[in-house]
Amino acid sequence: MNSAAKQTPLHAAHVAAAARMVDFAGWDMPVNYGSQIEEHHAVRRDAGMFDVSHMLALDLAGPDATSFLRKLLANDVVKLKEPGKALYSCMLNERGGVIDDLIVYRFSDADYRIVVNAGTADKDVAWMRQRIAATGANLTLQARRDLAMIAVQGPRALERAAAALPELATARGIPSPFSCARAADLLVARTGYTGEDGLEIAVPASRAEAMWNGLLAAGVKPCGLGARDTLRLEAGMNLYGQDMDDTVSPLDAGLSWTVDFKDEARDFVGRKALQSKPAQQRLLGLILEDKGVLRSHMTVVAPSGEGETTSGSFSPTLEKSIAFVRLPLAAQPGEAVEVEVRGKRLKARTVKLPFVRNGQILV
């Protein structure tokens, strides 16, 4: 354990459960509680929970909130027609690189919550404050470190969470997919990072451990960062700092679907850079056919030219090694390619992402 690392409100619960703790983005976090593969399968087959309190919730409020976010983000918040709807977006710099990927929830035109990544939280807040000052927007931005966040994921996640949390018994307790609802002092969002159904729950830090223990009693298995990584990889979900960063365009990172160019008058940060430099690469999935393990930064030789893996690991669901690979635009799913692993060229094939969604193997 790194004694300088920050601790979430659930740290004592992880230590009591004999979790293996690691430093992740400056936080002391559980990587697993025993078998990482068992934790992975629990989420695919039943229900697992993750402490995601290292991520940061930001409350943006004021009369200029909607107009500010329309220029701050590459996706367009006007798509959020109803209160509680959620939107995934990248926040770009002027060069079109990804400062962070985030989720924004709309409560009203003057009230939003934004959830950002742990490793970029300070940078994100500084960038947003800079943009607020530069535009003179009438807004307040509040970092909610008084909250903990627990993600409950899996095909039985809703059922088990409802059994543990009486607040969810209310008529509006469980929101529709990619929406959120307030239930007493909780914010319950039907979102996640695993490719399964589930909830991400923001709870006052003082209540977090009691909630965690209640979910545990309802049969939800604690899961660490290891399973979270293999689950998101199977689900085709990017990891900031690995699959994209502030030097990578979302158009090259498989995230063009999150960039909204429709309103020509919406001059969001990075728009001009993206329009002047269209996509150069294509993000595909990779399945290793030979024996070995795929990791990031491996050279891939394809019919269209060379590329590089950005994330890679063993897939417990497929029981094979898988990766994301950035290849020239001409690359197609279903091609035979070779991966350079420790001086050897191993056989692999490209596939369309995701590998797995809602428990079903799609490749």
mmCIF file of C-alpha atoms in Angstrom:
data_model
loop_
_atom_site.group_PDB
_atom_site.id
_atom_site.type_symbol
_atom_site.label_atom_id
_atom_site.label_comp_id
_atom_site.label_asym_id
_atom_site.label_seq_id
_atom_site.Cartn_x
_atom_site.Cartn_y
_atom_site.Cartn_z
ATOM 1 C CA MET A 1 0.000 0.000 0.000
ATOM 2 C CA ASN A 2 1.153 3.521 -0.801
ATOM 3 C CA SER A 3 0.759 5.493 2.435
ATOM 4 C CA ALA A 4 0.404 8.713 0.413
ATOM 5 C CA ALA A 5 -2.489 7.373 -1.654
ATOM 6 C CA LYS A 6 -5.973 8.756 -1.067
ATOM 7 C CA GLN A 7 -8.629 6.500 0.447
ATOM 8 C CA THR A 8 -12.300 6.206 -0.496
ATOM 9 C CA PRO A 9 -15.027 6.033 2.200
ATOM 10 C CA LEU A 10 -15.097 2.261 1.595
ATOM 11 C CA HIS A 11 -11.390 1.692 2.228
ATOM 12 C CA ALA A 12 -11.902 0.037 5.621
ATOM 13 C CA ALA A 13 -14.453 -2.381 4.113
ATOM 14 C CA HIS A 14 -11.953 -3.426 1.432
ATOM 15 C CA VAL A 15 -9.184 -4.000 3.974
ATOM 16 C CA ALA A 16 -11.557 -5.975 6.227
ATOM 17 C CA ALA A 17 -12.423 -8.184 3.225
ATOM 18 C CA ALA A 18 -8.686 -8.881 2.659
ATOM 19 C CA ALA A 19 -8.706 -7.181 -0.748
ATOM 20 C CA ARG A 20 -5.397 -6.854 -2.572
ATOM 21 C CA MET A 21 -4.894 -3.088 -2.673
ATOM 22 C CA VAL A 22 -2.986 -1.161 -5.346
ATOM 23 C CA ASP A 23 -2.286 2.476 -6.164
ATOM 24 C CA PHE A 24 -4.623 3.558 -8.980
ATOM 25 C CA ALA A 25 -4.520 7.208 -10.080
ATOM 26 C CA GLY A 26 -3.296 8.178 -6.615
ATOM 27 C CA TRP A 27 -5.982 6.189 -4.781
ATOM 28 C CA ASP A 28 -5.535 3.023 -2.705
ATOM 29 C CA MET A 29 -7.982 0.722 -4.482
ATOM 30 C CA PRO A 30 -8.887 -3.011 -4.436
ATOM 31 C CA VAL A 31 -7.630 -4.925 -7.483
ATOM 32 C CA ASN A 32 -9.362 -8.141 -6.338
ATOM 33 C CA TYR A 33 -10.745 -9.897 -3.266
ATOM 34 C CA GLY A 34 -9.415 -13.344 -4.206
ATOM 35 C CA SER A 35 -10.156 -14.674 -7.686
ATOM 36 C CA GLN A 36 -10.361 -11.941 -10.323
ATOM 37 C CA ILE A 37 -11.894 -14.424 -12.781
ATOM 38 C CA GLU A 38 -14.659 -15.359 -10.308
ATOM 39 C CA GLU A 39 -15.413 -11.659 -9.838
ATOM 40 C CA HIS A 40 -15.603 -11.195 -13.616
ATOM 41 C CA HIS A 41 -18.006 -14.138 -13.991
ATOM 42 C CA ALA A 42 -20.165 -12.870 -11.102
ATOM 43 C CA VAL A 43 -20.893 -9.699 -13.085
ATOM 44 C CA ARG A 44 -21.563 -11.560 -16.340
ATOM 45 C CA ARG A 45 -23.801 -14.175 -14.666
ATOM 46 C CA ASP A 46 -25.297 -12.613 -11.516
ATOM 47 C CA ALA A 47 -24.306 -9.356 -9.788
ATOM 48 C CA GLY A 48 -21.097 -7.722 -8.651
ATOM 49 C CA MET A 49 -20.271 -4.334 -7.136
ATOM 50 C CA PHE A 50 -17.377 -1.932 -7.483
ATOM 51 C CA ASP A 51 -16.199 0.969 -5.382
ATOM 52 C CA VAL A 52 -15.958 3.819 -7.912
ATOM 53 C CA SER A 53 -15.707 6.585 -5.321
ATOM 54 C CA HIS A 54 -12.310 7.597 -6.720
ATOM 55 C CA MET A 55 -14.193 9.070 -9.680
ATOM 56 C CA LEU A 56 -15.441 12.616 -9.165
ATOM 57 C CA ALA A 57 -18.981 13.955 -9.385
ATOM 58 C CA LEU A 58 -19.246 17.634 -10.341
ATOM 59 C CA ASP A 59 -22.404 19.691 -10.001
ATOM 60 C CA LEU A 60 -22.730 22.451 -12.613
ATOM 61 C CA ALA A 61 -25.520 24.941 -11.944
ATOM 62 C CA GLY A 62 -26.604 28.302 -13.247
ATOM 63 C CA PRO A 63 -28.572 29.928 -16.072
ATOM 64 C CA ASP A 64 -25.754 29.412 -18.603
ATOM 65 C CA ALA A 65 -25.268 25.676 -17.910
ATOM 66 C CA THR A 66 -26.744 24.307 -21.144
ATOM 67 C CA SER A 67 -25.096 26.832 -23.465
ATOM 68 C CA PHE A 68 -21.756 26.311 -21.674
ATOM 69 C CA LEU A 69 -21.877 22.507 -21.997
ATOM 70 C CA ARG A 70 -22.820 22.753 -25.672
ATOM 71 C CA LYS A 71 -19.475 24.439 -26.294
ATOM 72 C CA LEU A 72 -17.447 22.449 -23.745
ATOM 73 C CA LEU A 73 -18.349 18.937 -24.949
ATOM 74 C CA ALA A 74 -18.076 17.206 -28.335
ATOM 75 C CA ASN A 75 -21.475 15.546 -27.854
ATOM 76 C CA ASP A 76 -24.530 17.807 -27.659
ATOM 77 C CA VAL A 77 -26.466 18.047 -24.385
ATOM 78 C CA VAL A 78 -29.593 19.258 -26.220
ATOM 79 C CA LYS A 79 -30.170 15.549 -26.895
ATOM 80 C CA LEU A 80 -31.148 15.283 -23.224
ATOM 81 C CA LYS A 81 -34.811 16.136 -23.662
ATOM 82 C CA GLU A 82 -36.069 14.871 -20.287
ATOM 83 C CA PRO A 83 -34.809 15.450 -16.741
ATOM 84 C CA GLY A 84 -32.533 12.628 -15.579
ATOM 85 C CA LYS A 85 -31.290 11.612 -19.035
ATOM 86 C CA ALA A 86 -27.568 10.823 -19.398
ATOM 87 C CA LEU A 87 -25.068 11.463 -22.191
ATOM 88 C CA TYR A 88 -21.580 10.052 -22.768
ATOM 89 C CA SER A 89 -19.137 12.541 -24.261
ATOM 90 C CA CYS A 90 -15.518 13.492 -24.704
ATOM 91 C CA MET A 91 -14.191 16.835 -23.530
ATOM 92 C CA LEU A 92 -11.599 17.999 -26.051
ATOM 93 C CA ASN A 93 -8.735 20.472 -26.200
ATOM 94 C CA GLU A 94 -8.299 22.923 -29.079
ATOM 95 C CA ARG A 95 -6.201 20.342 -30.978
ATOM 96 C CA GLY A 96 -9.048 17.825 -30.860
ATOM 97 C CA GLY A 97 -7.328 15.587 -28.294
ATOM 98 C CA VAL A 98 -9.351 13.990 -25.486
ATOM 99 C CA ILE A 99 -8.935 15.751 -22.129
ATOM 100 C CA ASP A 100 -11.335 13.203 -20.621
ATOM 101 C CA ASP A 101 -14.365 11.062 -21.376
ATOM 102 C CA LEU A 102 -17.278 11.573 -19.020
ATOM 103 C CA ILE A 103 -20.994 11.156 -18.377
ATOM 104 C CA VAL A 104 -23.284 14.156 -17.966
ATOM 105 C CA TYR A 105 -26.748 13.955 -16.362
ATOM 106 C CA ARG A 106 -29.344 16.671 -16.953
ATOM 107 C CA PHE A 107 -31.773 17.644 -14.184
ATOM 108 C CA SER A 108 -32.821 20.919 -15.841
ATOM 109 C CA ASP A 109 -31.369 23.456 -18.269
ATOM 110 C CA ALA A 110 -29.657 25.070 -15.275
ATOM 111 C CA ASP A 111 -28.641 21.956 -13.322
ATOM 112 C CA TYR A 112 -26.321 19.135 -14.430
ATOM 113 C CA ARG A 113 -24.108 16.496 -12.835
ATOM 114 C CA ILE A 114 -20.897 15.446 -14.585
ATOM 115 C CA VAL A 115 -18.899 12.354 -13.558
ATOM 116 C CA VAL A 116 -15.224 12.382 -14.551
ATOM 117 C CA ASN A 117 -12.328 9.946 -14.275
ATOM 118 C CA ALA A 118 -10.148 9.735 -11.170
ATOM 119 C CA GLY A 119 -6.798 10.294 -12.860
ATOM 120 C CA THR A 120 -7.994 13.390 -14.725
ATOM 121 C CA ALA A 121 -10.257 14.939 -12.070
ATOM 122 C CA ASP A 122 -7.978 17.825 -11.061
ATOM 123 C CA LYS A 123 -7.111 18.587 -14.694
ATOM 124 C CA ASP A 124 -10.795 18.466 -15.672
ATOM 125 C CA VAL A 125 -11.889 20.843 -12.909
ATOM 126 C CA ALA A 126 -9.103 23.295 -13.778
ATOM 127 C CA TRP A 127 -10.072 23.178 -17.475
ATOM 128 C CA MET A 128 -13.767 23.732 -16.747
ATOM 129 C CA ARG A 129 -13.043 26.627 -14.378
ATOM 130 C CA GLN A 130 -10.757 28.152 -16.989
ATOM 131 C CA ARG A 131 -13.492 27.876 -19.628
ATOM 132 C CA ILE A 132 -16.103 29.360 -17.255
ATOM 133 C CA ALA A 133 -13.805 32.319 -16.581
ATOM 134 C CA ALA A 134 -12.896 32.761 -20.263
ATOM 135 C CA THR A 135 -16.541 32.799 -21.381
ATOM 136 C CA GLY A 136 -17.889 34.792 -18.435
ATOM 137 C CA ALA A 137 -20.596 32.156 -17.928
ATOM 138 C CA ASN A 138 -22.944 32.605 -14.963
ATOM 139 C CA LEU A 139 -22.234 29.242 -13.335
ATOM 140 C CA THR A 140 -21.094 27.462 -10.189
ATOM 141 C CA LEU A 141 -19.026 24.255 -10.349
ATOM 142 C CA GLN A 142 -18.982 22.148 -7.188
ATOM 143 C CA ALA A 143 -16.721 19.106 -6.692
ATOM 144 C CA ARG A 144 -18.666 16.540 -4.660
ATOM 145 C CA ARG A 145 -15.993 14.771 -2.616
ATOM 146 C CA ASP A 146 -18.654 14.385 0.086
ATOM 147 C CA LEU A 147 -20.112 11.536 -1.986
ATOM 148 C CA ALA A 148 -19.154 7.902 -2.475
ATOM 149 C CA MET A 149 -20.131 5.933 -5.591
ATOM 150 C CA ILE A 150 -20.948 2.241 -5.861
ATOM 151 C CA ALA A 151 -21.546 0.454 -9.172
ATOM 152 C CA VAL A 152 -23.800 -2.639 -9.027
ATOM 153 C CA GLN A 153 -23.588 -4.543 -12.304
ATOM 154 C CA GLY A 154 -24.873 -7.782 -13.808
ATOM 155 C CA PRO A 155 -28.065 -9.499 -15.016
ATOM 156 C CA ARG A 156 -29.384 -9.692 -11.415
ATOM 157 C CA ALA A 157 -28.040 -6.287 -10.350
ATOM 158 C CA LEU A 158 -31.421 -4.507 -10.278
ATOM 159 C CA GLU A 159 -33.110 -7.320 -8.394
ATOM 160 C CA ARG A 160 -30.392 -7.589 -5.759
ATOM 161 C CA ALA A 161 -30.017 -3.814 -5.370
ATOM 162 C CA ALA A 162 -33.784 -3.425 -4.901
ATOM 163 C CA ALA A 163 -33.675 -6.052 -2.141
ATOM 164 C CA ALA A 164 -30.889 -4.187 -0.351
ATOM 165 C CA LEU A 165 -32.012 -0.593 -0.812
ATOM 166 C CA PRO A 166 -35.535 0.307 0.337
ATOM 167 C CA GLU A 167 -35.247 3.657 -1.488
ATOM 168 C CA LEU A 168 -35.457 1.798 -4.799
ATOM 169 C CA ALA A 169 -38.918 0.487 -3.920
ATOM 170 C CA THR A 170 -40.402 3.868 -4.775
ATOM 171 C CA ALA A 171 -42.257 4.106 -8.078
ATOM 172 C CA ARG A 172 -39.415 6.055 -9.691
ATOM 173 C CA GLY A 173 -36.607 4.329 -7.816
ATOM 174 C CA ILE A 174 -35.055 2.405 -10.721
ATOM 175 C CA PRO A 175 -34.586 4.625 -13.780
ATOM 176 C CA SER A 176 -34.689 3.562 -17.417
ATOM 177 C CA PRO A 177 -31.382 2.767 -19.181
ATOM 178 C CA PHE A 178 -28.974 5.703 -19.454
ATOM 179 C CA SER A 179 -31.074 7.771 -17.075
ATOM 180 C CA CYS A 180 -30.869 8.656 -13.405
ATOM 181 C CA ALA A 181 -33.342 9.263 -10.597
ATOM 182 C CA ARG A 182 -33.150 10.766 -7.139
ATOM 183 C CA ALA A 183 -34.226 8.390 -4.373
ATOM 184 C CA ALA A 184 -34.068 10.007 -0.912
ATOM 185 C CA ASP A 185 -30.438 11.213 -0.592
ATOM 186 C CA LEU A 186 -29.188 8.901 -3.376
ATOM 187 C CA LEU A 187 -28.661 9.554 -7.050
ATOM 188 C CA VAL A 188 -29.279 6.266 -8.853
ATOM 189 C CA ALA A 189 -28.100 6.026 -12.473
ATOM 190 C CA ARG A 190 -28.799 3.139 -14.868
ATOM 191 C CA THR A 191 -25.294 3.278 -16.306
ATOM 192 C CA GLY A 192 -22.107 1.243 -16.052
ATOM 193 C CA TYR A 193 -18.761 0.196 -17.444
ATOM 194 C CA THR A 194 -19.190 -3.562 -17.845
ATOM 195 C CA GLY A 195 -21.529 -4.215 -20.797
ATOM 196 C CA GLU A 196 -24.188 -5.502 -18.381
ATOM 197 C CA ASP A 197 -27.303 -3.894 -16.930
ATOM 198 C CA GLY A 198 -26.898 -2.231 -13.582
ATOM 199 C CA LEU A 199 -26.740 0.888 -11.464
ATOM 200 C CA GLU A 200 -24.187 3.470 -10.416
ATOM 201 C CA ILE A 201 -25.268 4.932 -7.079
ATOM 202 C CA ALA A 202 -23.994 8.197 -5.571
ATOM 203 C CA VAL A 203 -24.444 8.067 -1.805
ATOM 204 C CA PRO A 204 -23.333 10.366 1.047
ATOM 205 C CA ALA A 205 -19.905 9.167 2.201
ATOM 206 C CA SER A 206 -21.235 8.613 5.736
ATOM 207 C CA ARG A 207 -23.709 6.018 4.428
ATOM 208 C CA ALA A 208 -21.426 4.239 1.970
ATOM 209 C CA GLU A 209 -20.160 1.396 4.143
ATOM 210 C CA ALA A 210 -23.662 0.523 5.382
ATOM 211 C CA MET A 211 -24.875 0.422 1.766
ATOM 212 C CA TRP A 212 -21.926 -1.749 0.715
ATOM 213 C CA ASN A 213 -22.655 -4.200 3.545
ATOM 214 C CA GLY A 214 -26.359 -4.250 2.674
ATOM 215 C CA LEU A 215 -25.587 -5.104 -0.940
ATOM 216 C CA LEU A 216 -23.163 -7.793 0.254
ATOM 217 C CA ALA A 217 -25.921 -9.305 2.405
ATOM 218 C CA ALA A 218 -28.230 -9.282 -0.647
ATOM 219 C CA GLY A 219 -25.763 -11.483 -2.565
ATOM 220 C CA VAL A 220 -23.816 -8.889 -4.545
ATOM 221 C CA LYS A 221 -20.168 -9.955 -4.913
ATOM 222 C CA PRO A 222 -17.425 -7.364 -4.269
ATOM 223 C CA CYS A 223 -15.249 -6.904 -7.355
ATOM 224 C CA GLY A 224 -11.982 -5.073 -7.873
ATOM 225 C CA LEU A 225 -10.254 -3.100 -10.591
ATOM 226 C CA GLY A 226 -8.954 -6.262 -12.258
ATOM 227 C CA ALA A 227 -12.413 -7.564 -13.139
ATOM 228 C CA ARG A 228 -13.566 -4.044 -14.011
ATOM 229 C CA ASP A 229 -10.817 -3.884 -16.632
ATOM 230 C CA THR A 230 -11.544 -7.258 -18.269
ATOM 231 C CA LEU A 231 -15.290 -6.531 -18.264
ATOM 232 C CA ARG A 232 -14.934 -3.122 -19.933
ATOM 233 C CA LEU A 233 -12.469 -4.584 -22.447
ATOM 234 C CA GLU A 234 -14.927 -7.333 -23.450
ATOM 235 C CA ALA A 235 -17.657 -4.671 -23.668
ATOM 236 C CA GLY A 236 -15.570 -2.558 -26.072
ATOM 237 C CA MET A 237 -15.329 0.417 -23.689
ATOM 238 C CA ASN A 238 -12.310 2.712 -23.804
ATOM 239 C CA LEU A 239 -10.069 3.423 -20.819
ATOM 240 C CA TYR A 240 -8.745 6.963 -20.571
ATOM 241 C CA GLY A 241 -4.953 7.148 -20.655
ATOM 242 C CA GLN A 242 -4.726 3.833 -22.448
ATOM 243 C CA ASP A 243 -7.097 3.865 -25.444
ATOM 244 C CA MET A 244 -7.144 7.656 -25.787
ATOM 245 C CA ASP A 245 -5.609 10.741 -24.197
ATOM 246 C CA ASP A 246 -5.103 14.434 -24.915
ATOM 247 C CA THR A 247 -2.974 13.628 -27.990
ATOM 248 C CA VAL A 248 -5.569 11.288 -29.581
ATOM 249 C CA SER A 249 -8.618 12.340 -31.594
ATOM 250 C CA PRO A 250 -11.906 10.648 -30.664
ATOM 251 C CA LEU A 251 -12.254 9.949 -34.406
ATOM 252 C CA ASP A 252 -9.192 7.662 -34.182
ATOM 253 C CA ALA A 253 -10.259 6.072 -30.874
ATOM 254 C CA GLY A 254 -13.529 4.504 -32.025
ATOM 255 C CA LEU A 255 -15.496 7.374 -30.472
ATOM 256 C CA SER A 256 -16.727 9.217 -33.566
ATOM 257 C CA TRP A 257 -20.292 8.303 -32.492
ATOM 258 C CA THR A 258 -19.847 10.652 -29.512
ATOM 259 C CA VAL A 259 -18.967 13.669 -31.690
ATOM 260 C CA ASP A 260 -22.015 15.640 -32.874
ATOM 261 C CA PHE A 261 -21.409 17.916 -35.867
ATOM 262 C CA LYS A 262 -25.118 18.371 -36.747
ATOM 263 C CA ASP A 263 -25.597 21.929 -35.497
ATOM 264 C CA GLU A 264 -23.168 23.904 -37.671
ATOM 265 C CA ALA A 265 -23.442 26.922 -35.359
ATOM 266 C CA ARG A 266 -22.290 24.915 -32.305
ATOM 267 C CA ASP A 267 -18.604 25.776 -32.111
ATOM 268 C CA PHE A 268 -17.498 23.282 -29.447
ATOM 269 C CA VAL A 269 -13.873 23.175 -28.292
ATOM 270 C CA GLY A 270 -11.869 21.047 -30.737
ATOM 271 C CA ARG A 271 -14.426 21.149 -33.543
ATOM 272 C CA LYS A 272 -12.214 22.977 -36.038
ATOM 273 C CA ALA A 273 -9.315 20.598 -35.372
ATOM 274 C CA LEU A 274 -11.497 17.513 -35.939
ATOM 275 C CA GLN A 275 -12.966 18.921 -39.144
ATOM 276 C CA SER A 276 -9.531 19.811 -40.497
ATOM 277 C CA LYS A 277 -8.155 16.319 -39.768
ATOM 278 C CA PRO A 278 -10.661 13.487 -40.339
ATOM 279 C CA ALA A 279 -10.125 10.002 -38.917
ATOM 280 C CA GLN A 280 -6.742 8.482 -39.748
ATOM 281 C CA GLN A 281 -7.213 5.117 -38.017
ATOM 282 C CA ARG A 282 -9.881 2.566 -37.165
ATOM 283 C CA LEU A 283 -10.358 0.886 -33.782
ATOM 284 C CA LEU A 284 -11.140 -2.843 -33.973
ATOM 285 C CA GLY A 285 -11.145 -5.816 -31.645
ATOM 286 C CA LEU A 286 -8.431 -8.442 -31.816
ATOM 287 C CA ILE A 287 -8.634 -12.125 -30.844
ATOM 288 C CA LEU A 288 -5.375 -14.057 -30.484
ATOM 289 C CA GLU A 289 -5.488 -17.439 -32.253
ATOM 290 C CA ASP A 290 -2.087 -18.654 -31.006
ATOM 291 C CA LYS A 291 -1.060 -19.113 -27.377
ATOM 292 C CA GLY A 292 0.053 -15.955 -25.626
ATOM 293 C CA VAL A 293 -1.235 -12.821 -23.900
ATOM 294 C CA LEU A 294 -2.068 -9.553 -25.619
ATOM 295 C CA ARG A 295 -1.093 -6.306 -23.891
ATOM 296 C CA SER A 296 -1.000 -2.654 -24.893
ATOM 297 C CA HIS A 297 1.603 -1.219 -27.295
ATOM 298 C CA MET A 298 2.080 -4.380 -29.364
ATOM 299 C CA THR A 299 2.693 -4.012 -33.104
ATOM 300 C CA VAL A 300 -0.002 -5.550 -35.325
ATOM 301 C CA VAL A 301 0.660 -6.319 -38.997
ATOM 302 C CA ALA A 302 -2.536 -6.302 -41.092
ATOM 303 C CA PRO A 303 -3.275 -6.384 -44.854
ATOM 304 C CA SER A 304 -3.848 -2.604 -44.716
ATOM 305 C CA GLY A 305 -0.605 -1.863 -42.871
ATOM 306 C CA GLU A 306 0.754 -1.723 -39.340
ATOM 307 C CA GLY A 307 -1.105 -0.735 -36.186
ATOM 308 C CA GLU A 308 -0.803 -0.997 -32.425
ATOM 309 C CA THR A 309 -2.793 -2.505 -29.581
ATOM 310 C CA THR A 310 -4.063 -0.013 -27.002
ATOM 311 C CA SER A 311 -5.520 -2.396 -24.368
ATOM 312 C CA GLY A 312 -5.170 -6.145 -24.044
ATOM 313 C CA SER A 313 -5.835 -8.952 -21.571
ATOM 314 C CA PHE A 314 -7.143 -12.478 -21.148
ATOM 315 C CA SER A 315 -10.920 -12.612 -21.621
ATOM 316 C CA PRO A 316 -12.558 -14.865 -18.996
ATOM 317 C CA THR A 317 -15.776 -15.027 -21.072
ATOM 318 C CA LEU A 318 -14.126 -15.945 -24.391
ATOM 319 C CA GLU A 319 -11.281 -17.863 -22.667
ATOM 320 C CA LYS A 320 -8.905 -16.238 -25.159
ATOM 321 C CA SER A 321 -6.577 -13.263 -25.210
ATOM 322 C CA ILE A 322 -8.217 -10.130 -26.665
ATOM 323 C CA ALA A 323 -7.226 -6.529 -27.378
ATOM 324 C CA PHE A 324 -8.217 -3.247 -28.974
ATOM 325 C CA VAL A 325 -6.102 -2.334 -31.993
ATOM 326 C CA ARG A 326 -5.752 0.902 -33.946
ATOM 327 C CA LEU A 327 -5.192 0.100 -37.628
ATOM 328 C CA PRO A 328 -5.305 2.061 -40.906
ATOM 329 C CA LEU A 329 -8.835 3.080 -41.990
ATOM 330 C CA ALA A 330 -8.920 0.385 -44.685
ATOM 331 C CA ALA A 331 -8.757 -2.398 -42.053
ATOM 332 C CA GLN A 332 -11.877 -4.562 -41.778
ATOM 333 C CA PRO A 333 -13.319 -6.979 -39.192
ATOM 334 C CA GLY A 334 -12.574 -10.621 -39.979
ATOM 335 C CA GLU A 335 -9.039 -10.140 -41.301
ATOM 336 C CA ALA A 336 -6.130 -12.447 -40.439
ATOM 337 C CA VAL A 337 -3.318 -10.414 -38.856
ATOM 338 C CA GLU A 338 -0.106 -11.003 -36.928
ATOM 339 C CA VAL A 339 0.870 -9.588 -33.536
ATOM 340 C CA GLU A 340 4.465 -9.158 -32.423
ATOM 341 C CA VAL A 341 4.741 -10.746 -28.974
ATOM 342 C CA ARG A 342 8.204 -11.075 -27.433
ATOM 343 C CA GLY A 343 9.956 -11.205 -30.765
ATOM 344 C CA LYS A 344 7.512 -13.680 -32.316
ATOM 345 C CA ARG A 345 4.668 -13.082 -34.735
ATOM 346 C CA LEU A 346 1.464 -14.697 -33.469
ATOM 347 C CA LYS A 347 -1.710 -15.230 -35.467
ATOM 348 C CA ALA A 348 -4.807 -13.188 -34.620
ATOM 349 C CA ARG A 349 -8.001 -11.953 -36.271
ATOM 350 C CA THR A 350 -9.807 -8.638 -36.206
ATOM 351 C CA VAL A 351 -13.444 -8.363 -35.077
ATOM 352 C CA LYS A 352 -16.024 -5.642 -34.714
ATOM 353 C CA LEU A 353 -16.412 -4.394 -31.131
ATOM 354 C CA PRO A 354 -17.797 -5.259 -28.633
ATOM 355 C CA PHE A 355 -16.696 -8.814 -27.885
ATOM 356 C CA VAL A 356 -19.460 -9.355 -25.264
ATOM 357 C CA ARG A 357 -22.632 -7.480 -24.349
ATOM 358 C CA ASN A 358 -25.361 -8.480 -21.890
ATOM 359 C CA GLY A 359 -23.695 -11.830 -21.283
ATOM 360 C CA GLN A 360 -23.690 -12.784 -24.978
ATOM 361 C CA ILE A 361 -20.504 -13.444 -26.962
ATOM 362 C CA LEU A 362 -20.836 -11.409 -30.187
ATOM 363 C CA VAL A 363 -17.654 -12.421 -32.048
#
